[in-house]
Tab-separated table of C-alpha atoms (C1' of nucleotides) in Angstrom:
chain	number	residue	atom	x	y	z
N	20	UNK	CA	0.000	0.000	0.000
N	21	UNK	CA	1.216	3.317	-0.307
N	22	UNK	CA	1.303	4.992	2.756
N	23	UNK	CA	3.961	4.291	5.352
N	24	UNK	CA	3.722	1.113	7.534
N	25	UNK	CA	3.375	1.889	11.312
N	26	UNK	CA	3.665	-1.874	12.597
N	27	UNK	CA	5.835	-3.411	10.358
N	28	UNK	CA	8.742	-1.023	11.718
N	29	UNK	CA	8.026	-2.410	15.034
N	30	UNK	CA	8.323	-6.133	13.939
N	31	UNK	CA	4.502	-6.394	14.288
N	32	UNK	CA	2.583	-8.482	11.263
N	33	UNK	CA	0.474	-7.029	8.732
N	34	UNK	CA	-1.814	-8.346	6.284
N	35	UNK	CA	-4.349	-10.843	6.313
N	36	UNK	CA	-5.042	-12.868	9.960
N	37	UNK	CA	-4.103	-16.536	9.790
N	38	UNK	CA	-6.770	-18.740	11.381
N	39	UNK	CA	-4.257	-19.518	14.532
N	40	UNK	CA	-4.236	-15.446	14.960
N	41	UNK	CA	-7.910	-15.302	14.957
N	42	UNK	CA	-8.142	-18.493	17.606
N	43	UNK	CA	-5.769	-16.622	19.569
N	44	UNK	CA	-7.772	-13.528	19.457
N	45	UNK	CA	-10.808	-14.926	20.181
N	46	UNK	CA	-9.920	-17.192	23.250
N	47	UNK	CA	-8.160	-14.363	24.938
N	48	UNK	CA	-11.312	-11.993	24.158
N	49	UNK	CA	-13.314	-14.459	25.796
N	50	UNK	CA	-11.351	-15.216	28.592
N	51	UNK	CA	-10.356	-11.524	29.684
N	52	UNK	CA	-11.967	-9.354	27.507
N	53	UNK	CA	-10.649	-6.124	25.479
N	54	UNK	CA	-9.753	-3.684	28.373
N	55	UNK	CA	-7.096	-2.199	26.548
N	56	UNK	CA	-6.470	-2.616	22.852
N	57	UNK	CA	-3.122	-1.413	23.110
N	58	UNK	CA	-1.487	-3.890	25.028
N	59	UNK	CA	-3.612	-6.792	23.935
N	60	UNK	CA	-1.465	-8.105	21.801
N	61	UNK	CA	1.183	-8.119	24.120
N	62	UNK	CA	-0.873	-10.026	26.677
N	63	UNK	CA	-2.486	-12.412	24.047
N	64	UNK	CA	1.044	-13.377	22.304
N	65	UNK	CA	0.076	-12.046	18.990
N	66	UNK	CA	2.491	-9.775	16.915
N	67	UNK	CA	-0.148	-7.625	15.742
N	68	UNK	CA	-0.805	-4.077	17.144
N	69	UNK	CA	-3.816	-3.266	19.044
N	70	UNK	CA	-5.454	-1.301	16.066
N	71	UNK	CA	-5.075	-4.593	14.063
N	72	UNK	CA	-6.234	-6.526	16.667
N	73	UNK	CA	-9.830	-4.232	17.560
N	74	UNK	CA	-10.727	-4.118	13.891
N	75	UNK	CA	-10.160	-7.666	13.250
N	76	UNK	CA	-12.252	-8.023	16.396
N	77	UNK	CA	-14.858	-5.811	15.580
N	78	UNK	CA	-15.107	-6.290	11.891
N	79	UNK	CA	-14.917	-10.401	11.762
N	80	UNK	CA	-14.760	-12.052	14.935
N	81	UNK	CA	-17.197	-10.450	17.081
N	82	UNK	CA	-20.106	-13.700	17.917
N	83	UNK	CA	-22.493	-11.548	17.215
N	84	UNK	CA	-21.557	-10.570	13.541
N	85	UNK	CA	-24.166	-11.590	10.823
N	86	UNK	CA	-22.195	-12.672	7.730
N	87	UNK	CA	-23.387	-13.326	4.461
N	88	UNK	CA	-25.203	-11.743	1.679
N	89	UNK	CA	-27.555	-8.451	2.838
N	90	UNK	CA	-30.706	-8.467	2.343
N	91	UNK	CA	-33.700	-5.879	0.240
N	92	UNK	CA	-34.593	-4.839	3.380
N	93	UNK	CA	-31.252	-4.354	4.706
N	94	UNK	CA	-30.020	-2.285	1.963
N	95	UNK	CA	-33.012	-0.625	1.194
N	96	UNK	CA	-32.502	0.906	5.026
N	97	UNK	CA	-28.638	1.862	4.045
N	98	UNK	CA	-29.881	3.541	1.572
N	99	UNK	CA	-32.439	5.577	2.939
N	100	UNK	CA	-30.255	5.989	5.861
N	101	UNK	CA	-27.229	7.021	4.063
N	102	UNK	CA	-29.721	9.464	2.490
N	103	UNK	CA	-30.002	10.963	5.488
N	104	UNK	CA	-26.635	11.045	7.396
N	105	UNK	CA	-24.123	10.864	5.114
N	106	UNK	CA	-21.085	8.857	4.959
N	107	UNK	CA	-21.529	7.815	8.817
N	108	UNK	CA	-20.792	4.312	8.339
N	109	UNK	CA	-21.112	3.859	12.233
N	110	UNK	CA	-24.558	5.162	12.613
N	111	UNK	CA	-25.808	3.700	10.162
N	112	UNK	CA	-24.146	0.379	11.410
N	113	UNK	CA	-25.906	1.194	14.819
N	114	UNK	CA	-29.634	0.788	12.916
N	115	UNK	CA	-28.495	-2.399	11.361
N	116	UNK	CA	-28.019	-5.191	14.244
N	117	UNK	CA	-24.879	-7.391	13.194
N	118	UNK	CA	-23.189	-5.534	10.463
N	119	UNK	CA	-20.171	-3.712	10.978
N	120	UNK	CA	-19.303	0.000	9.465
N	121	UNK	CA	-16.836	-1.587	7.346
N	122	UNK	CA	-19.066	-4.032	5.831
N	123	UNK	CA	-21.816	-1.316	5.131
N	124	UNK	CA	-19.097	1.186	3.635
N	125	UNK	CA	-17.652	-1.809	1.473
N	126	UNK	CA	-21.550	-3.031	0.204
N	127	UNK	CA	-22.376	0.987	-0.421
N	128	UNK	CA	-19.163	1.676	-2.929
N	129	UNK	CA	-19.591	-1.828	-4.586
N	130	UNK	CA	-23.784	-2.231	-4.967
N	131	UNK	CA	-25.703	0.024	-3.272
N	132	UNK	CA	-24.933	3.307	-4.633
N	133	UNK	CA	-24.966	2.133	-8.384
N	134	UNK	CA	-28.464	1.673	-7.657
N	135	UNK	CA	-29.118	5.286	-7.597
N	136	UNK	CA	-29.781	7.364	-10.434
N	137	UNK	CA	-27.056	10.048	-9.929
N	138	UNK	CA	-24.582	7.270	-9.477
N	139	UNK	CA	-25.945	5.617	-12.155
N	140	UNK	CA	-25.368	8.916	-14.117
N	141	UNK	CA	-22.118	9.583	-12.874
N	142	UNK	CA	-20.692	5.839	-13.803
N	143	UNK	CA	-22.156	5.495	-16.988
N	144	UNK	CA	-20.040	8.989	-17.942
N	145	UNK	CA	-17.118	7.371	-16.715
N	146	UNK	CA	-17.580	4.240	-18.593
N	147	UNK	CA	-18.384	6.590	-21.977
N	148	UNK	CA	-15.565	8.828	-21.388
N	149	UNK	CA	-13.561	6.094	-20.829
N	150	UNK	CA	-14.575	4.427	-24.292
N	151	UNK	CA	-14.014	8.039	-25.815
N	152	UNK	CA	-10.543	8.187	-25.043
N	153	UNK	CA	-9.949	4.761	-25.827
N	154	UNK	CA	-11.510	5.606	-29.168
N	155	UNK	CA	-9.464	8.482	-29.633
N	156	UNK	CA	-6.102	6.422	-28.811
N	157	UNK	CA	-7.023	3.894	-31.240
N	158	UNK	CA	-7.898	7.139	-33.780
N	159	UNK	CA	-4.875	8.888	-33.130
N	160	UNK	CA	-2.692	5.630	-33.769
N	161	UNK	CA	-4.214	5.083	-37.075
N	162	UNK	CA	-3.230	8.774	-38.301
N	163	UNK	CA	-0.153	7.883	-36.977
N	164	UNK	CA	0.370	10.152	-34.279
N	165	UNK	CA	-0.181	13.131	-35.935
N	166	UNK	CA	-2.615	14.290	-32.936
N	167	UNK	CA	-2.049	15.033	-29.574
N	168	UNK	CA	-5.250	13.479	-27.813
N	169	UNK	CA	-6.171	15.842	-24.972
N	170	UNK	CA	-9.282	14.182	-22.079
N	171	UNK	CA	-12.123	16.293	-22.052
N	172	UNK	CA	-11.842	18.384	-19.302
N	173	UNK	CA	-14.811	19.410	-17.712
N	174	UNK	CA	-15.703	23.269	-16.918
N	175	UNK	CA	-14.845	24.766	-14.227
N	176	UNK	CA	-16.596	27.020	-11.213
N	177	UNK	CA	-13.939	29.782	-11.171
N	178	UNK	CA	-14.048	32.543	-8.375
N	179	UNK	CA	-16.302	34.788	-10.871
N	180	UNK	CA	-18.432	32.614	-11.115
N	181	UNK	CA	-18.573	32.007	-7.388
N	182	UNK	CA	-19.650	35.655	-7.359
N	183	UNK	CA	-21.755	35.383	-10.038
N	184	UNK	CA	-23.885	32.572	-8.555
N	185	UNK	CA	-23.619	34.439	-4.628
N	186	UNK	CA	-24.453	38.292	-5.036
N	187	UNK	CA	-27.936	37.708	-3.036
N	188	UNK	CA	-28.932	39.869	-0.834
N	189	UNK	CA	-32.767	39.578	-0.509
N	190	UNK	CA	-33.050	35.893	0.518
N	191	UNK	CA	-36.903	34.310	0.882
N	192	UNK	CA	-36.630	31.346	2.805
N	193	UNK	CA	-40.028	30.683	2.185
N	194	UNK	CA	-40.797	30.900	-1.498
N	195	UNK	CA	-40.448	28.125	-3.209
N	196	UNK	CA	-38.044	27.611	-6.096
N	197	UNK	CA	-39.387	24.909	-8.303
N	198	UNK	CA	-35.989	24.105	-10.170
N	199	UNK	CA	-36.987	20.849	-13.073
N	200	UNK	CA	-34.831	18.150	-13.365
N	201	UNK	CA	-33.056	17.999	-16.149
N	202	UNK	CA	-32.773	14.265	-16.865
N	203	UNK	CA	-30.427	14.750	-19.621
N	204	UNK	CA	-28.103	16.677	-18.237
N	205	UNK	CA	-25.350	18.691	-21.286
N	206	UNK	CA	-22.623	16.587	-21.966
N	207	UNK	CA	-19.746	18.669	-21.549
N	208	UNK	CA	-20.424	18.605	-17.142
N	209	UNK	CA	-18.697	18.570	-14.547
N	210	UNK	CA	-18.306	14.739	-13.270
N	211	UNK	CA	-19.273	13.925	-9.560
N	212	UNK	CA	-17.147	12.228	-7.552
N	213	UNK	CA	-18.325	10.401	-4.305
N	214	UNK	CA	-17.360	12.992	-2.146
N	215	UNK	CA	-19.795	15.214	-4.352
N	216	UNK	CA	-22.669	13.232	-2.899
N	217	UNK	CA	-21.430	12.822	0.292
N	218	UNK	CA	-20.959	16.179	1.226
N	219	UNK	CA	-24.406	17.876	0.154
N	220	UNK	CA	-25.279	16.577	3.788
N	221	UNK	CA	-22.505	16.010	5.625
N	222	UNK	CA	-21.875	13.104	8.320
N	223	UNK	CA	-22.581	15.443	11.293
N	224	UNK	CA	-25.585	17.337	9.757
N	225	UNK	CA	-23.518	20.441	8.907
N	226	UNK	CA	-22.532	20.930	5.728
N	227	UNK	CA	-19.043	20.772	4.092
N	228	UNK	CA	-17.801	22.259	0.914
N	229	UNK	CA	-16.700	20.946	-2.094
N	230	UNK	CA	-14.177	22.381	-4.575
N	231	UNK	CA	-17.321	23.725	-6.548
N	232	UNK	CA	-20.729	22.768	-5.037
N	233	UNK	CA	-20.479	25.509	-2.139
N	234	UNK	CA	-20.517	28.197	-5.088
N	235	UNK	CA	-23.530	26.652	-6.731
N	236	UNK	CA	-25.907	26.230	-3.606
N	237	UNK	CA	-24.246	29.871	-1.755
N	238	UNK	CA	-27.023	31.723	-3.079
N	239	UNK	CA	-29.632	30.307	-0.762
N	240	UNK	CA	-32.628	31.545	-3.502
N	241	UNK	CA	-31.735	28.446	-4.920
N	242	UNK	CA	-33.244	26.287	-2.175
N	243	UNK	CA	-36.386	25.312	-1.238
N	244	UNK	CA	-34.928	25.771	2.838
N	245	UNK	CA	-32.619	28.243	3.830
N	246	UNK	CA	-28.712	26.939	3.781
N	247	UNK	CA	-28.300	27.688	7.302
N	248	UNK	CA	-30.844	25.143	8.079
N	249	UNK	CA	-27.509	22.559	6.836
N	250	UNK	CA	-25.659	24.465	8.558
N	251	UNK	CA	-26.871	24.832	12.165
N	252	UNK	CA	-27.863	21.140	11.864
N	253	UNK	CA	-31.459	20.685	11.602
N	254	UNK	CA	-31.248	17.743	9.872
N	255	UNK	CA	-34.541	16.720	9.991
N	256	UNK	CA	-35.631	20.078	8.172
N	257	UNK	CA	-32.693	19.908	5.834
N	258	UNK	CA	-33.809	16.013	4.221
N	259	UNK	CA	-37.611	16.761	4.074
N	260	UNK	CA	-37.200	19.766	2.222
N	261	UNK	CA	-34.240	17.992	0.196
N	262	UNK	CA	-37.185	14.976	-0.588
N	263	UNK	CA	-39.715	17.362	-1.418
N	264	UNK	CA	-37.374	18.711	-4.134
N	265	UNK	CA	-36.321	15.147	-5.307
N	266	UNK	CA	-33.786	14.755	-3.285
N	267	UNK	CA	-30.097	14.553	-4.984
N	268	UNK	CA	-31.815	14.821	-8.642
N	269	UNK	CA	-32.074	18.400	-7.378
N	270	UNK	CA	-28.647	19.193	-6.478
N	271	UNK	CA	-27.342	17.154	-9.818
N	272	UNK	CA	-29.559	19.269	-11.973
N	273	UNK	CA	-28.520	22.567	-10.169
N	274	UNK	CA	-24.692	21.255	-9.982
N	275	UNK	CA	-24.884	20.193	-14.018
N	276	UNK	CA	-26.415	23.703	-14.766
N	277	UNK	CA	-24.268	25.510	-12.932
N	278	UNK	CA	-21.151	23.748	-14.659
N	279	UNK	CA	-22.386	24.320	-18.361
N	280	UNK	CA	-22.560	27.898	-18.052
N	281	UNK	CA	-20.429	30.809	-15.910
N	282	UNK	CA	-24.144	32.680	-16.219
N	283	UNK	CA	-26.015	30.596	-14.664
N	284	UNK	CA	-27.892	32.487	-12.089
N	285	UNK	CA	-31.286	32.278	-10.765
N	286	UNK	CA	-33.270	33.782	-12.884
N	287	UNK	CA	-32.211	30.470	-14.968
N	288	UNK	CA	-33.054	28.125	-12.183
N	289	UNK	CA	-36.350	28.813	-12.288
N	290	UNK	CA	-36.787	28.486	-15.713
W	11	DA	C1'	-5.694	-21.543	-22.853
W	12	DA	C1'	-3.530	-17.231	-21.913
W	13	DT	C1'	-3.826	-12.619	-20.819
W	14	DG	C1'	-5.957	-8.410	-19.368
W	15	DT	C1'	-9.441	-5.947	-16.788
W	16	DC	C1'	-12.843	-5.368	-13.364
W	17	DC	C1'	-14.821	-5.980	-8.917
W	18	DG	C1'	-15.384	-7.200	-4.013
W	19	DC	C1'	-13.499	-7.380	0.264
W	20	DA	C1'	-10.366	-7.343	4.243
W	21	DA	C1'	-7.162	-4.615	6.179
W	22	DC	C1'	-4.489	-0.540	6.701
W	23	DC	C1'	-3.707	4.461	7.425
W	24	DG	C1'	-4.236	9.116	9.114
W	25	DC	C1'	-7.136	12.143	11.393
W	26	DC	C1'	-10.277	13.343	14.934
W	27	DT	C1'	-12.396	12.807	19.436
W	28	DT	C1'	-12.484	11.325	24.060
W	29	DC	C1'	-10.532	10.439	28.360
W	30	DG	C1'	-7.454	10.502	32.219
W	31	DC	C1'	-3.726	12.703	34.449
B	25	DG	C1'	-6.309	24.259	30.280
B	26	DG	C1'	-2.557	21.315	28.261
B	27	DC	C1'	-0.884	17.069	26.962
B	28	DG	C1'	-0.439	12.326	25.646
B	29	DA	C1'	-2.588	7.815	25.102
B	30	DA	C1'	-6.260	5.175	23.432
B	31	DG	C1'	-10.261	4.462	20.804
B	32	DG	C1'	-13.211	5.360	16.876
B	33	DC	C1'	-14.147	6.680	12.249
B	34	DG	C1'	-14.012	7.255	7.296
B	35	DG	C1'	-11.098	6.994	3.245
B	36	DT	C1'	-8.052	4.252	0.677
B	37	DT	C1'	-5.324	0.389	-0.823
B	38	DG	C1'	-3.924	-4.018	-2.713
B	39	DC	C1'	-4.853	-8.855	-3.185
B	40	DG	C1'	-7.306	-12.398	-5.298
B	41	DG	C1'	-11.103	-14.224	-7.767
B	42	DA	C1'	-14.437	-13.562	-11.568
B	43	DC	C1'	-15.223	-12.219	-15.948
B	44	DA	C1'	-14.079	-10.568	-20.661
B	45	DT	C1'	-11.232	-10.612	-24.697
DNA sequence: AATGTCCGCAACCGCCTTCGC
DNA sequence: GGCGAAGGCGGTTGCGGACAT
């Protein structure tokens, strides 16, 4: 991996637990308990470090772990959960008896969040871009070099237009900005990356910026609720005014429209 | 059959928070 | 209040198997 080892310096093992590791693990869990991670190892025999030791614990070992495959129901609460908090793989963990953070995190970036229609979105442009420049290699080779193929790169939300998009004054919390979804969004947008999504409502119900989504959602006329209601932490405010806008559709469309055009203001949203 | 690519998962890392002194 | 140790959390990585070419 590419970050610098912390046990292996000490002579302590990484990598994957042998089944003689976990035995050891487990008997001494059961016989004393995990009063102090640190010097577990130590006390058990292993030459792991305590770290290793409480996540092998509490990912895998733990007797009351459910493992296998999750369930509809199971990830149709992760997702309506995630919905609502965020990248906190521990709470949501807490609603779902038997799964650990890790294993929710790991199902959410491999299944779950394919499922949803801005992810959907979001992979299928990587998968076509990635064709494009595949195309384009295989174009450029047959006129023998002759271009230079550049990636598409996708607009950017420059401090002007930061200003453009936040000179607003006369905010009305309560009118109600109808913005449609544009379900074919211009091609030439910015992509999304997880963190995107993530951060629209943060894991501790304030909200965090992004590189450009604080300039496109700064001018609180653009909501439905007032920004500040992300930001003080009303959470439950913040995701039923979020649903009755539908939900990240409405921050994709206003992100996408934002990116095609440095005049995007919002006199355009509510077209 | 061989090779390349993608995907899922366990495990690691750094950062942040909490706790005790 | 300051400091260090320990625990907890979320992001990231790399291995190995599955699948595609």
């Amino acid at each position: 991996m590419g970050r610098a080892p912390c046990c292996e310096k000490m002579g302590l093992k990484k990598g994957p637990w042998t089944l003689e590791e976990d035995h050891i693990l487990i008997n001494y869990i059961n016989t004393n308990g995990h009063g102090n991670w640190r010097a577990l190892p130590k006390q058990a025999g292993l030459l792991r470090c305590g770290k290793s030791c409480r996540l092998r614990w509490t990912n895998y070992l733990r007797p009351d772990i459910k493992r296998g495959n999750f369930t509809r129901e199971e990830e149709d609460t992760i997702i309506k959960l995630h919905e609502m908090l965020g990248n906190r793989w521990s709470a949501i963990a807490a609603m779902l008896p038997g799964r650990t953070d890790n294993e929710i995190k790991n199902v959410w970036h491999t299944h779950l969040k394919k499922r949803l229609p801005q992810y959907q979105h979001n992979h299928d442009r990587k998968r076509n871009l990635k064709q494009k420049e595949q195309d384009l290699v295989n174009v450029s080779h047959v006129k023998n070099q002759n271009t230079a193929y550049r990636p598409l790169s996708p607009p950017q939300c420059s401090s002007s237009d930061i200003s453009t998009l936040t000179t607003s004054d006369n905010l009305d919390h309560n009118s109600t900005t109808d913005v449609s979804v544009n379900k074919s969004p211009p091609e030439n947008v910015p992509s999304l990356d997880d963190g995107f999504w993530s951060e629209v409502l943060s894991a501790d119900n304030s909200y965090y910026g992004t590189s450009n989504f604080p300039a496109i959602i700064a001018d609180q006329q653009f909501l439905q609720f007032p920004l500040s209601s992300l930001v003080t932490g009303e959470l439950e405010n913040a995701t039923s005014s979020l649903s009755s806008c539908e939900g990240m559709d409405f921050w994709y469309d206003l992100y996408t429209r934002a990116g095609e055009s440095a005049e995007f203001d919002v006199d355009n949203a509510r077209s």
